[in-house]
XYZ file of C-alpha atoms in Angstrom:
661
model
C 4.217 6.063 11.076
C 7.436 7.119 9.479
C 9.845 6.656 6.613
C 12.955 4.504 6.501
C 15.980 4.433 4.220
C 19.190 2.439 4.245
C 22.203 0.977 2.501
C 24.081 -2.250 3.158
C 27.224 -3.347 1.376
C 27.226 -6.963 0.209
C 30.886 -6.835 -0.796
C 34.135 -5.316 0.442
C 33.347 -1.739 -0.520
C 32.254 1.073 1.760
C 28.897 2.787 1.277
C 28.638 6.325 -0.077
C 28.337 8.529 3.013
C 27.459 11.591 0.951
C 24.092 10.069 -0.029
C 22.717 9.237 3.402
C 21.176 12.582 4.358
C 19.720 13.345 0.884
C 18.051 9.901 0.922
C 16.271 10.715 4.192
C 15.505 14.301 3.180
C 13.600 13.033 0.140
C 10.964 11.509 2.416
C 10.817 14.272 5.026
C 7.054 14.484 4.373
C 6.711 11.003 5.880
C 8.350 12.114 9.123
C 8.445 15.842 9.835
C 8.924 15.375 13.612
C 12.444 13.911 13.879
C 15.371 12.492 11.908
C 18.028 9.889 12.707
C 21.081 8.469 10.932
C 23.025 5.360 11.994
C 26.272 4.491 10.215
C 27.771 1.135 11.215
C 31.182 -0.401 10.664
C 30.146 -4.014 11.245
C 33.677 -5.431 11.272
C 32.625 -8.245 8.976
C 35.012 -7.103 6.227
C 38.069 -7.156 8.479
C 40.005 -9.879 10.256
C 39.761 -8.308 13.725
C 35.955 -8.010 13.383
C 35.828 -4.825 15.500
C 32.541 -2.957 15.093
C 31.681 0.670 15.828
C 29.024 3.144 14.798
C 27.950 6.768 14.612
C 24.429 7.645 15.761
C 23.394 11.100 14.520
C 20.462 13.427 14.233
C 19.677 16.488 12.119
C 20.553 20.049 13.064
C 16.860 20.881 12.728
C 16.004 18.479 15.569
C 18.872 19.167 17.974
C 16.405 20.712 20.416
C 14.816 17.272 20.998
C 17.850 15.067 20.296
C 20.339 17.099 22.321
C 22.469 14.048 23.219
C 23.220 13.216 19.592
C 25.638 15.025 17.236
C 24.119 16.707 14.193
C 25.055 15.071 10.903
C 25.855 18.511 9.459
C 28.479 19.264 12.121
C 32.156 19.389 11.203
C 33.076 16.730 13.785
C 30.412 14.302 12.560
C 31.398 14.781 8.935
C 35.058 14.257 9.794
C 34.287 10.968 11.545
C 31.999 9.811 8.741
C 34.684 10.362 6.115
C 37.555 9.075 8.257
C 36.255 5.493 8.498
C 34.654 2.839 6.326
C 30.978 2.059 6.933
C 29.160 -0.868 5.375
C 25.680 -0.343 6.858
C 23.447 2.708 7.082
C 19.953 3.044 8.564
C 18.042 6.327 8.273
C 14.721 7.371 9.729
C 12.184 10.194 9.468
C 9.650 10.173 12.296
C 5.946 10.996 12.414
C 5.302 10.852 16.167
C 2.192 8.822 17.009
C 3.098 6.666 20.046
C 5.281 8.118 22.820
C 5.933 11.435 21.127
C 8.888 12.122 23.447
C 12.578 11.782 22.589
C 12.375 8.160 23.821
C 10.812 7.275 20.471
C 13.795 8.488 18.438
C 15.033 6.120 15.732
C 17.089 4.276 14.718
C 16.567 2.684 18.143
C 18.659 0.046 19.903
C 18.542 -2.294 22.861
C 20.555 -1.380 25.973
C 23.674 -3.120 24.647
C 23.637 -1.047 21.407
C 23.897 -4.247 19.363
C 20.325 -4.646 18.068
C 19.202 -1.685 15.955
C 15.936 -0.964 14.169
C 14.496 1.630 11.789
C 10.757 1.093 11.698
C 7.683 2.396 9.902
C 4.250 1.312 11.088
C 2.104 0.414 14.071
C 1.917 -2.839 16.052
C -1.550 -2.730 17.602
C -0.972 -5.620 20.010
C 2.306 -4.198 21.310
C 0.983 -3.717 24.848
C 0.105 -7.417 25.146
C 3.503 -8.379 23.720
C 5.243 -5.965 26.060
C 3.501 -7.494 29.092
C 4.556 -10.971 27.925
C 8.148 -9.824 27.446
C 8.213 -8.164 30.864
C 7.134 -11.473 32.377
C 10.168 -12.996 30.662
C 12.478 -10.444 32.293
C 12.829 -7.703 29.674
C 12.717 -4.052 30.715
C 11.648 -1.053 28.661
C 12.636 2.610 28.749
C 9.974 3.934 26.337
C 6.273 3.456 25.683
C 6.781 2.720 21.985
C 5.937 -0.314 19.902
C 9.365 0.107 18.296
C 11.140 -1.020 21.446
C 8.750 -3.979 21.747
C 9.891 -5.184 18.315
C 13.529 -5.063 19.449
C 12.973 -7.199 22.532
C 10.541 -9.499 20.743
C 13.365 -10.180 18.283
C 15.830 -10.789 21.131
C 13.392 -13.254 22.733
C 11.956 -15.078 19.713
C 14.256 -14.277 16.786
C 12.924 -13.097 13.443
C 9.887 -15.360 13.862
C 8.606 -12.618 16.163
C 7.049 -10.963 13.104
C 4.428 -13.714 13.075
C 3.226 -12.370 16.428
C 2.760 -8.791 15.210
C -0.794 -7.617 14.531
C -0.370 -4.433 12.599
C 1.301 -2.762 9.645
C 5.024 -2.406 9.295
C 8.135 -2.143 7.204
C 11.397 -2.206 9.123
C 15.104 -2.887 8.873
C 16.840 -4.573 11.799
C 20.533 -5.203 12.369
C 21.769 -7.844 14.816
C 25.418 -7.075 15.556
C 25.750 -10.151 17.782
C 25.008 -12.550 14.925
C 26.002 -10.190 12.100
C 22.587 -10.511 10.460
C 20.445 -7.898 8.772
C 16.685 -8.106 8.114
C 14.331 -6.125 5.905
C 10.692 -6.982 6.699
C 7.212 -6.129 5.416
C 3.817 -6.811 7.005
C 1.396 -9.587 6.039
C -0.752 -7.591 3.657
C 1.673 -4.978 2.336
C 0.073 -1.992 4.069
C 3.523 -0.411 4.418
C 5.739 -0.496 1.307
C 9.486 -1.010 1.137
C 11.494 -0.743 -2.092
C 14.992 -1.976 -2.845
C 17.700 -1.870 -5.485
C 20.897 -3.923 -5.741
C 23.638 -1.883 -7.400
C 26.200 -3.152 -9.887
C 28.803 -3.274 -7.108
C 26.438 -5.457 -5.004
C 25.136 -2.910 -2.542
C 21.540 -3.152 -1.305
C 19.757 0.212 -1.194
C 16.252 0.335 0.314
C 13.631 2.920 1.275
C 9.958 3.525 2.007
C 9.752 5.408 -1.272
C 11.488 5.067 -4.610
C 12.620 8.695 -4.724
C 15.090 8.026 -1.881
C 16.742 5.211 -3.832
C 17.118 7.562 -6.800
C 19.350 9.704 -4.576
C 21.951 6.945 -4.122
C 25.066 7.659 -6.187
C 25.172 5.872 -9.556
C 21.528 4.867 -9.994
C 20.513 5.852 -13.501
C 16.785 6.371 -13.946
C 15.379 4.140 -16.664
C 11.896 2.916 -17.534
C 11.170 -0.794 -17.099
C 9.349 -1.539 -20.354
C 8.090 -4.918 -19.161
C 6.538 -3.291 -16.090
C 4.936 -0.725 -18.412
C 3.282 -3.487 -20.439
C 2.133 -5.094 -17.216
C 0.604 -1.845 -15.973
C -1.244 -1.095 -19.211
C -2.601 -4.643 -19.232
C -3.943 -4.709 -15.667
C -3.850 -1.035 -14.581
C -1.621 -2.423 -11.861
C 1.722 -4.184 -11.472
C 1.289 -7.726 -10.166
C 4.964 -8.684 -9.998
C 7.472 -7.006 -7.665
C 8.640 -4.751 -10.500
C 8.187 -0.991 -10.639
C 8.317 1.400 -13.584
C 11.840 2.241 -12.396
C 14.101 -0.414 -13.865
C 15.920 -2.570 -11.291
C 13.983 -1.066 -8.386
C 11.649 -3.630 -6.849
C 9.086 -3.688 -4.082
C 9.477 -6.303 -1.351
C 6.423 -8.530 -1.559
C 3.818 -8.509 1.210
C 4.375 -11.138 3.897
C 8.087 -11.412 3.076
C 11.434 -10.486 4.570
C 15.069 -10.457 3.501
C 17.707 -12.064 5.686
C 21.329 -11.142 4.994
C 24.253 -12.899 6.641
C 26.994 -10.283 6.697
C 29.710 -12.904 7.240
C 28.848 -14.971 4.169
C 27.069 -12.090 2.357
C 24.219 -14.489 1.523
C 20.807 -12.927 0.881
C 17.609 -14.948 1.320
C 13.997 -13.930 0.755
C 11.508 -15.687 3.037
C 7.723 -15.688 2.520
C 6.407 -16.012 6.090
C 2.649 -15.515 5.478
C 0.064 -15.730 2.702
C -3.684 -15.443 2.229
C -5.697 -18.681 2.288
C -9.393 -18.470 1.421
C -9.986 -22.220 1.326
C -12.697 -23.024 3.889
C -11.237 -25.783 6.074
C -13.675 -25.871 8.967
C -16.993 -27.628 9.274
C -19.881 -25.492 8.042
C -21.572 -23.679 10.927
C -24.895 -21.933 11.331
C -24.808 -18.499 9.697
C -25.734 -16.848 12.995
C -22.497 -18.118 14.567
C -20.472 -16.496 11.791
C -22.396 -13.225 12.213
C -21.847 -13.047 15.965
C -18.138 -13.859 15.719
C -17.675 -11.410 12.844
C -19.312 -8.659 14.870
C -17.086 -9.383 17.880
C -13.892 -9.432 15.831
C -14.793 -6.280 13.915
C -15.417 -4.290 17.103
C -12.173 -5.673 18.541
C -10.258 -4.666 15.406
C -11.495 -1.071 15.448
C -10.820 -0.714 19.198
C -7.279 -2.082 18.751
C -6.491 0.512 16.138
C -7.551 3.436 18.316
C -4.300 3.229 20.302
C -2.494 6.545 19.851
C -0.975 9.504 21.669
C -2.336 11.898 19.033
C -5.830 12.540 17.702
C -7.491 9.985 15.405
C -10.162 10.691 12.781
C -11.989 8.584 10.193
C -12.918 8.768 6.546
C -16.694 8.682 6.118
C -17.975 8.036 2.621
C -21.552 7.073 1.915
C -20.766 3.366 2.111
C -21.008 0.663 4.750
C -17.286 0.012 5.302
C -16.204 3.455 6.471
C -19.633 3.926 8.045
C -19.243 0.786 10.172
C -15.753 1.820 11.309
C -17.026 5.292 12.203
C -19.960 3.799 14.107
C -17.632 1.822 16.380
C -14.873 4.439 16.695
C -17.359 7.176 17.624
C -18.370 5.168 20.702
C -14.855 5.522 22.091
C -13.832 8.929 20.702
C -16.303 11.724 21.519
C -16.840 14.153 18.616
C -14.764 11.964 16.306
C -13.561 14.003 13.340
C -14.750 12.544 10.010
C -13.877 13.453 6.428
C -15.640 13.181 3.076
C -14.725 14.212 -0.456
C -17.602 15.002 -2.788
C -17.845 16.144 -6.395
C -19.282 19.142 -8.206
C -21.693 17.468 -10.609
C -22.798 20.570 -12.515
C -20.947 19.329 -15.591
C -21.547 15.599 -15.078
C -24.106 13.582 -16.971
C -25.941 10.288 -16.881
C -25.256 7.868 -14.088
C -22.336 9.991 -12.840
C -24.893 12.405 -11.368
C -25.171 9.945 -8.445
C -21.440 9.900 -7.636
C -21.560 12.559 -4.917
C -22.267 10.845 -1.593
C -22.044 13.813 0.752
C -25.710 13.573 1.747
C -25.212 10.010 2.990
C -22.036 10.986 4.831
C -23.763 13.924 6.505
C -26.593 11.638 7.551
C -24.180 9.192 9.192
C -22.252 12.039 10.791
C -25.526 13.174 12.365
C -26.311 9.630 13.560
C -22.860 9.092 15.091
C -22.421 12.678 16.364
C -19.125 13.271 14.584
C -17.374 16.550 13.828
C -17.634 16.385 10.060
C -15.540 18.058 7.327
C -16.074 17.971 3.567
C -14.246 18.975 0.421
C -15.892 19.353 -2.988
C -13.794 18.517 -6.039
C -14.321 20.200 -9.390
C -13.114 19.076 -12.804
C -10.029 21.318 -12.634
C -8.818 19.812 -9.363
C -7.465 16.756 -11.168
C -5.479 19.025 -13.470
C -4.127 21.111 -10.592
C -2.870 18.200 -8.498
C -1.549 15.908 -11.234
C 2.112 16.922 -11.016
C 2.265 16.728 -7.221
C 0.206 13.526 -7.311
C 2.571 11.827 -9.775
C 5.595 12.930 -7.743
C 4.262 11.246 -4.604
C 2.692 8.148 -6.183
C 6.041 7.512 -7.981
C 4.437 5.235 -10.583
C 0.886 4.602 -11.835
C -1.095 2.062 -9.795
C -4.737 0.985 -9.512
C -7.696 3.244 -10.077
C -8.275 6.954 -10.546
C -6.955 7.804 -7.122
C -6.462 11.569 -7.154
C -9.647 12.040 -5.001
C -7.802 10.057 -2.300
C -5.004 12.618 -2.509
C -7.458 15.377 -1.665
C -9.130 13.295 1.054
C -5.754 12.853 2.786
C -4.997 16.554 2.356
C -8.285 17.419 4.051
C -7.837 14.979 6.952
C -4.243 16.058 7.582
C -5.389 19.573 8.438
C -7.134 18.239 11.547
C -5.588 14.897 12.634
C -2.392 12.855 12.349
C -4.154 9.473 12.070
C -7.207 8.477 10.022
C -9.171 5.215 9.781
C -9.983 3.778 6.342
C -12.377 1.064 5.145
C -9.870 -0.570 2.762
C -9.972 -4.365 2.740
C -13.670 -4.915 3.371
C -14.505 -5.603 -0.277
C -11.605 -7.989 -0.837
C -12.268 -10.067 2.285
C -16.049 -10.289 2.009
C -16.607 -10.478 -1.777
C -17.658 -6.905 -2.412
C -17.226 -7.023 -6.206
C -19.844 -9.565 -7.402
C -19.463 -8.569 -11.066
C -15.788 -9.580 -10.959
C -16.601 -13.152 -9.938
C -18.829 -13.612 -12.981
C -15.871 -15.187 -14.773
C -15.284 -17.569 -11.864
C -18.450 -19.652 -12.222
C -19.406 -22.353 -14.725
C -15.848 -23.410 -15.556
C -14.910 -26.916 -16.606
C -11.167 -26.510 -15.924
C -8.757 -24.246 -14.132
C -7.154 -23.179 -17.423
C -10.555 -22.085 -18.673
C -11.071 -20.096 -15.488
C -7.667 -18.416 -15.904
C -8.473 -17.460 -19.498
C -11.819 -15.906 -18.561
C -10.547 -14.121 -15.475
C -7.435 -12.873 -17.261
C -9.696 -11.457 -19.963
C -11.616 -9.476 -17.361
C -8.480 -7.998 -15.793
C -7.143 -6.704 -19.112
C -8.726 -3.418 -18.176
C -7.262 -0.644 -20.301
C -6.712 -1.616 -23.929
C -8.851 -3.895 -26.126
C -7.130 -7.162 -27.049
C -7.139 -6.325 -30.741
C -5.278 -3.049 -30.130
C -2.647 -3.858 -27.511
C 0.069 -5.027 -29.916
C -0.404 -1.980 -32.126
C -0.340 0.425 -29.169
C 2.942 -0.981 -27.838
C 4.580 -1.819 -31.164
C 7.510 0.607 -30.503
C 8.772 -1.445 -27.532
C 7.579 -5.021 -28.126
C 10.958 -6.119 -29.522
C 12.647 -4.921 -26.307
C 10.429 -6.974 -24.010
C 10.010 -10.627 -23.181
C 6.907 -10.691 -21.047
C 3.704 -12.708 -21.322
C 1.058 -11.061 -19.188
C -1.087 -14.198 -19.052
C 1.847 -16.019 -17.449
C 2.189 -13.184 -14.940
C -1.525 -13.453 -14.209
C -1.544 -17.221 -13.689
C 1.625 -17.116 -11.562
C -0.278 -15.273 -8.803
C -2.275 -18.381 -7.939
C -0.986 -21.065 -5.613
C -0.093 -24.415 -7.135
C -1.299 -27.083 -7.323
C -4.838 -25.755 -7.516
C -7.962 -27.816 -7.160
C -11.357 -26.326 -7.903
C -14.441 -28.482 -7.684
C -17.249 -25.928 -7.888
C -18.156 -22.258 -8.218
C -17.337 -21.554 -4.554
C -13.784 -22.870 -5.026
C -13.258 -20.671 -8.073
C -14.620 -17.600 -6.283
C -12.218 -18.276 -3.391
C -9.407 -18.322 -5.957
C -10.654 -14.929 -7.182
C -10.694 -13.562 -3.639
C -7.130 -14.775 -3.155
C -6.041 -13.186 -6.429
C -7.620 -9.823 -5.640
C -6.175 -9.719 -2.123
C -2.714 -10.346 -3.587
C -3.002 -7.828 -6.417
C -5.847 -5.321 -6.359
C -5.854 -4.811 -2.570
C -2.076 -4.579 -2.537
C -2.218 -1.848 -5.178
C -4.822 0.068 -3.180
C -2.673 -0.145 -0.049
C 0.427 1.165 -1.828
C -1.569 4.075 -3.246
C -3.125 4.849 0.155
C 0.270 4.845 1.870
C 1.855 7.197 -0.651
C -1.028 9.682 -0.783
C -1.587 9.862 2.963
C 2.105 10.122 3.816
C 2.456 12.876 1.221
C 0.497 14.903 3.784
C 2.231 13.455 6.887
C -0.914 11.460 7.672
C -1.068 7.893 8.996
C -3.847 5.704 7.554
C -5.038 2.665 9.523
C -7.128 -0.145 8.064
C -9.152 -2.027 10.730
C -10.449 -4.602 8.247
C -6.848 -5.873 7.997
C -6.638 -6.896 11.637
C -5.004 -10.341 11.816
C -7.787 -12.029 13.768
C -10.471 -10.545 11.534
C -8.650 -11.539 8.340
C -8.012 -15.091 9.552
C -11.713 -15.482 10.348
C -12.993 -13.789 7.179
C -10.964 -16.115 4.969
C -12.773 -19.137 6.425
C -16.315 -17.825 5.982
C -18.012 -19.870 3.221
C -18.677 -17.972 0.003
C -22.380 -18.831 0.230
C -22.605 -16.406 3.180
C -20.738 -13.632 1.348
C -22.645 -13.602 -1.961
C -26.415 -13.627 -2.426
C -26.483 -15.800 -5.540
C -23.253 -17.500 -6.561
C -24.566 -18.864 -9.850
C -26.287 -15.703 -11.065
C -23.605 -13.022 -10.933
C -23.780 -10.119 -13.373
C -21.077 -9.084 -15.829
C -20.019 -5.410 -15.753
C -17.277 -3.410 -17.478
C -15.610 -1.324 -14.774
C -15.104 1.582 -17.154
C -18.875 2.013 -16.746
C -18.672 2.378 -12.988
C -22.213 3.702 -12.734
C -23.573 0.290 -13.647
C -22.284 -1.003 -10.325
C -25.482 0.438 -8.901
C -27.282 -2.572 -10.315
C -25.957 -4.860 -7.610
C -25.953 -5.034 -3.834
C -25.506 -8.776 -3.423
C -21.894 -8.696 -2.182
C -20.646 -8.736 1.415
C -23.933 -10.225 2.604
C -22.645 -11.546 5.922
C -20.844 -8.298 6.676
C -24.058 -6.399 5.978
C -25.924 -8.638 8.418
C -23.271 -8.195 11.091
C -23.290 -4.408 10.628
C -27.100 -4.168 10.814
C -26.799 -3.348 14.498
C -24.329 -0.494 13.897
C -25.298 1.511 10.800
C -28.607 2.717 9.312
C -30.515 0.176 7.224
C -30.680 2.371 4.145
C -26.865 2.700 4.161
C -26.261 -0.972 4.888
C -28.590 -2.197 2.139
C -27.522 0.370 -0.429
C -26.186 -0.739 -3.785
C -22.418 -0.817 -4.305
C -20.937 2.592 -5.126
C -17.208 2.930 -5.706
C -15.343 6.079 -4.620
C -14.941 7.618 -8.039
C -15.093 11.045 -9.613
C -17.201 11.735 -12.732
C -14.169 11.649 -14.994
C -15.957 10.024 -17.898
C -17.914 13.275 -18.257
C -15.055 15.569 -17.292
C -12.578 14.041 -19.757
C -14.866 14.811 -22.673
C -16.284 18.011 -21.143
C -14.624 20.460 -18.748
C -11.207 18.784 -18.992
C -11.263 18.004 -22.695
C -8.727 20.698 -23.589
C -6.410 19.492 -20.827
C -6.646 15.915 -22.151
C -6.059 17.056 -25.719
C -3.059 19.221 -24.808
C -1.473 16.412 -22.808
C -2.267 13.356 -24.922
C -2.906 14.510 -28.485
C 0.374 16.405 -28.627
C 2.603 14.492 -31.043
C 5.613 15.354 -28.864
C 4.108 13.855 -25.703
C 6.518 11.625 -23.774
C 4.207 8.615 -23.924
C 4.922 8.274 -27.650
C 8.484 7.222 -26.910
C 6.923 3.901 -25.914
C 3.444 3.838 -27.462
C 2.307 4.092 -31.059
C 0.838 7.549 -31.604
C -1.796 6.621 -34.200
C -3.183 3.599 -32.320
C -3.165 5.354 -28.949
C -4.820 8.523 -30.187
C -7.533 6.493 -31.924
C -8.556 5.048 -28.551
C -8.421 8.478 -26.881
C -10.644 10.038 -29.546
C -13.194 7.244 -29.175
C -13.741 8.481 -25.626
C -13.672 12.187 -26.452
C -16.251 11.614 -29.199
C -18.514 9.630 -26.870
C -18.112 6.387 -28.816
C -16.526 4.402 -25.952
C -15.969 4.945 -22.238
C -12.186 4.769 -21.775
C -11.920 6.803 -18.579
C -9.440 4.336 -16.983
C -7.199 4.358 -20.049
C -7.160 8.160 -20.293
C -6.366 8.540 -16.586
C -3.534 6.027 -16.947
C -2.117 7.913 -19.920
C -2.265 11.242 -18.068
C -0.559 9.684 -15.071
C 2.145 8.044 -17.202
C 2.779 11.268 -19.135
C 3.308 13.134 -15.883
C 5.538 10.316 -14.585
C 7.755 10.847 -17.626
C 7.962 14.570 -16.922
C 9.171 13.904 -13.373
C 11.063 10.601 -13.457
C 11.564 9.767 -17.122
């Protein structure tokens, strides 16, 4: 797990050499173990087509990279400024597999013509390596990085379809003068990019590195802001930073450096349409159990210690149950909440007792952290710096969970993906049933996902910027779905909802998890997003995932405590996990990982909220109407409405403005 940065000129101009080290330094937290810089003169801008390169390290890491010049040295700087370079690849390494110097990146094949800068883990790399060795390839390291290089040499860029794992990487093929920027199927690993006015592509694992490249001027994307405050997420590939985009999951860029053509290829997508003949439920249960165990075992490959999150729920509990069979005294981590100032249903939000019970059952070495109301206030600035833009949910507890885990391990297992694959949000599919047309379904489902601001207020709240935007959020919403769409019954519509949430909500969760874990130099792995498991889960009929398709309840997610009224999601997963986790955990009602912010925002943290959001000079009022916005805030503070998601989003956006605005 690492961080990558890079620049590639799409015209006749050289790249700015002075920016390359600052770009990598900005994401040093993603890779504190090593640094590498590759500057390439590809020869594609000159008639003689001669290519050459400089491969450098950092003075800090000369003790492990003693064969490479340090980028700070006088000789390296002289060479960098003496020649033109049109391609740069930078890398910061968090050593997980083959922690020796052999894992240094950017890495090349023996001919020094195929180069890669890679962030991620390929869990089936040993099988691919054995296959490649049978085909005559030889390896000098024990890394999955080198396997990607020779897989590309053998199978071309289609090799990414063989990778079972998470990744974002850039690859340069000097033989064919082609450059690739690739992202994994599900978007577990992010990659951002910006095309400058002089047609230079700048990319990085995090936005803050792109901000370091010469003439980028930080500016808010107002259309992305409207999108976020509609869905508490950004469904398009926009970010709040204007003209900086995220490469979509399951996509890659291909750039021909001779013609300077850039193509985006979508090589994989979710497909929840059941295409196989209906089987006995027991067959699905047995195969699901086999694939789940296989997925967890695959993701235990590592040369450093692995731990696991352990909440009170079935997803992390099931992963811990399997992992603990192969890792004695597995380290597990839980974040709980001080509920002394909570009220109502939020008094049930602390799940430490359940976690401790499972830790006892699975014989793990268990660690806990208890969050108080002031912890949100204390971390908000650092949180906003690392998250780089608001995304789904009130995710600061995840920041603390990663901070806790990073004190003990370099890798942690997470239960993300279980809900999206196995229909874990029954109240969300309420809008999917009893529809007479797809347009009607879109209208109802779109209405549910307008999470933050009541319909009647949204135009008033954003009146200061509406004239500067040309965005219709319903069109954005409907564009997520594949076309043409055919829905015959409730099961078809629910499958459409599962597809939508995997593309949007899950993607947002994965981006947040990456940023918050890597802020603490921690790698997060998600066994539910194993390729074989995902392919199988998509084909399981909805009738085996939900208890009662035609009697789903309707819940407002601001009132998260009401989720305790339902436990009829993920039915087949519950049955498959019966043999692994305690019955009372497996059958428990759905409980999201959430802090008691509804109480805290109008109690212990009320002065913090008032100082941040009721200040007439707050940054948010450059873009939002003060009177309309403060009316909604006061409705929560006075106990009239529960607007915990809206208030969190405002706090996050205000802090974003302080740092990036």
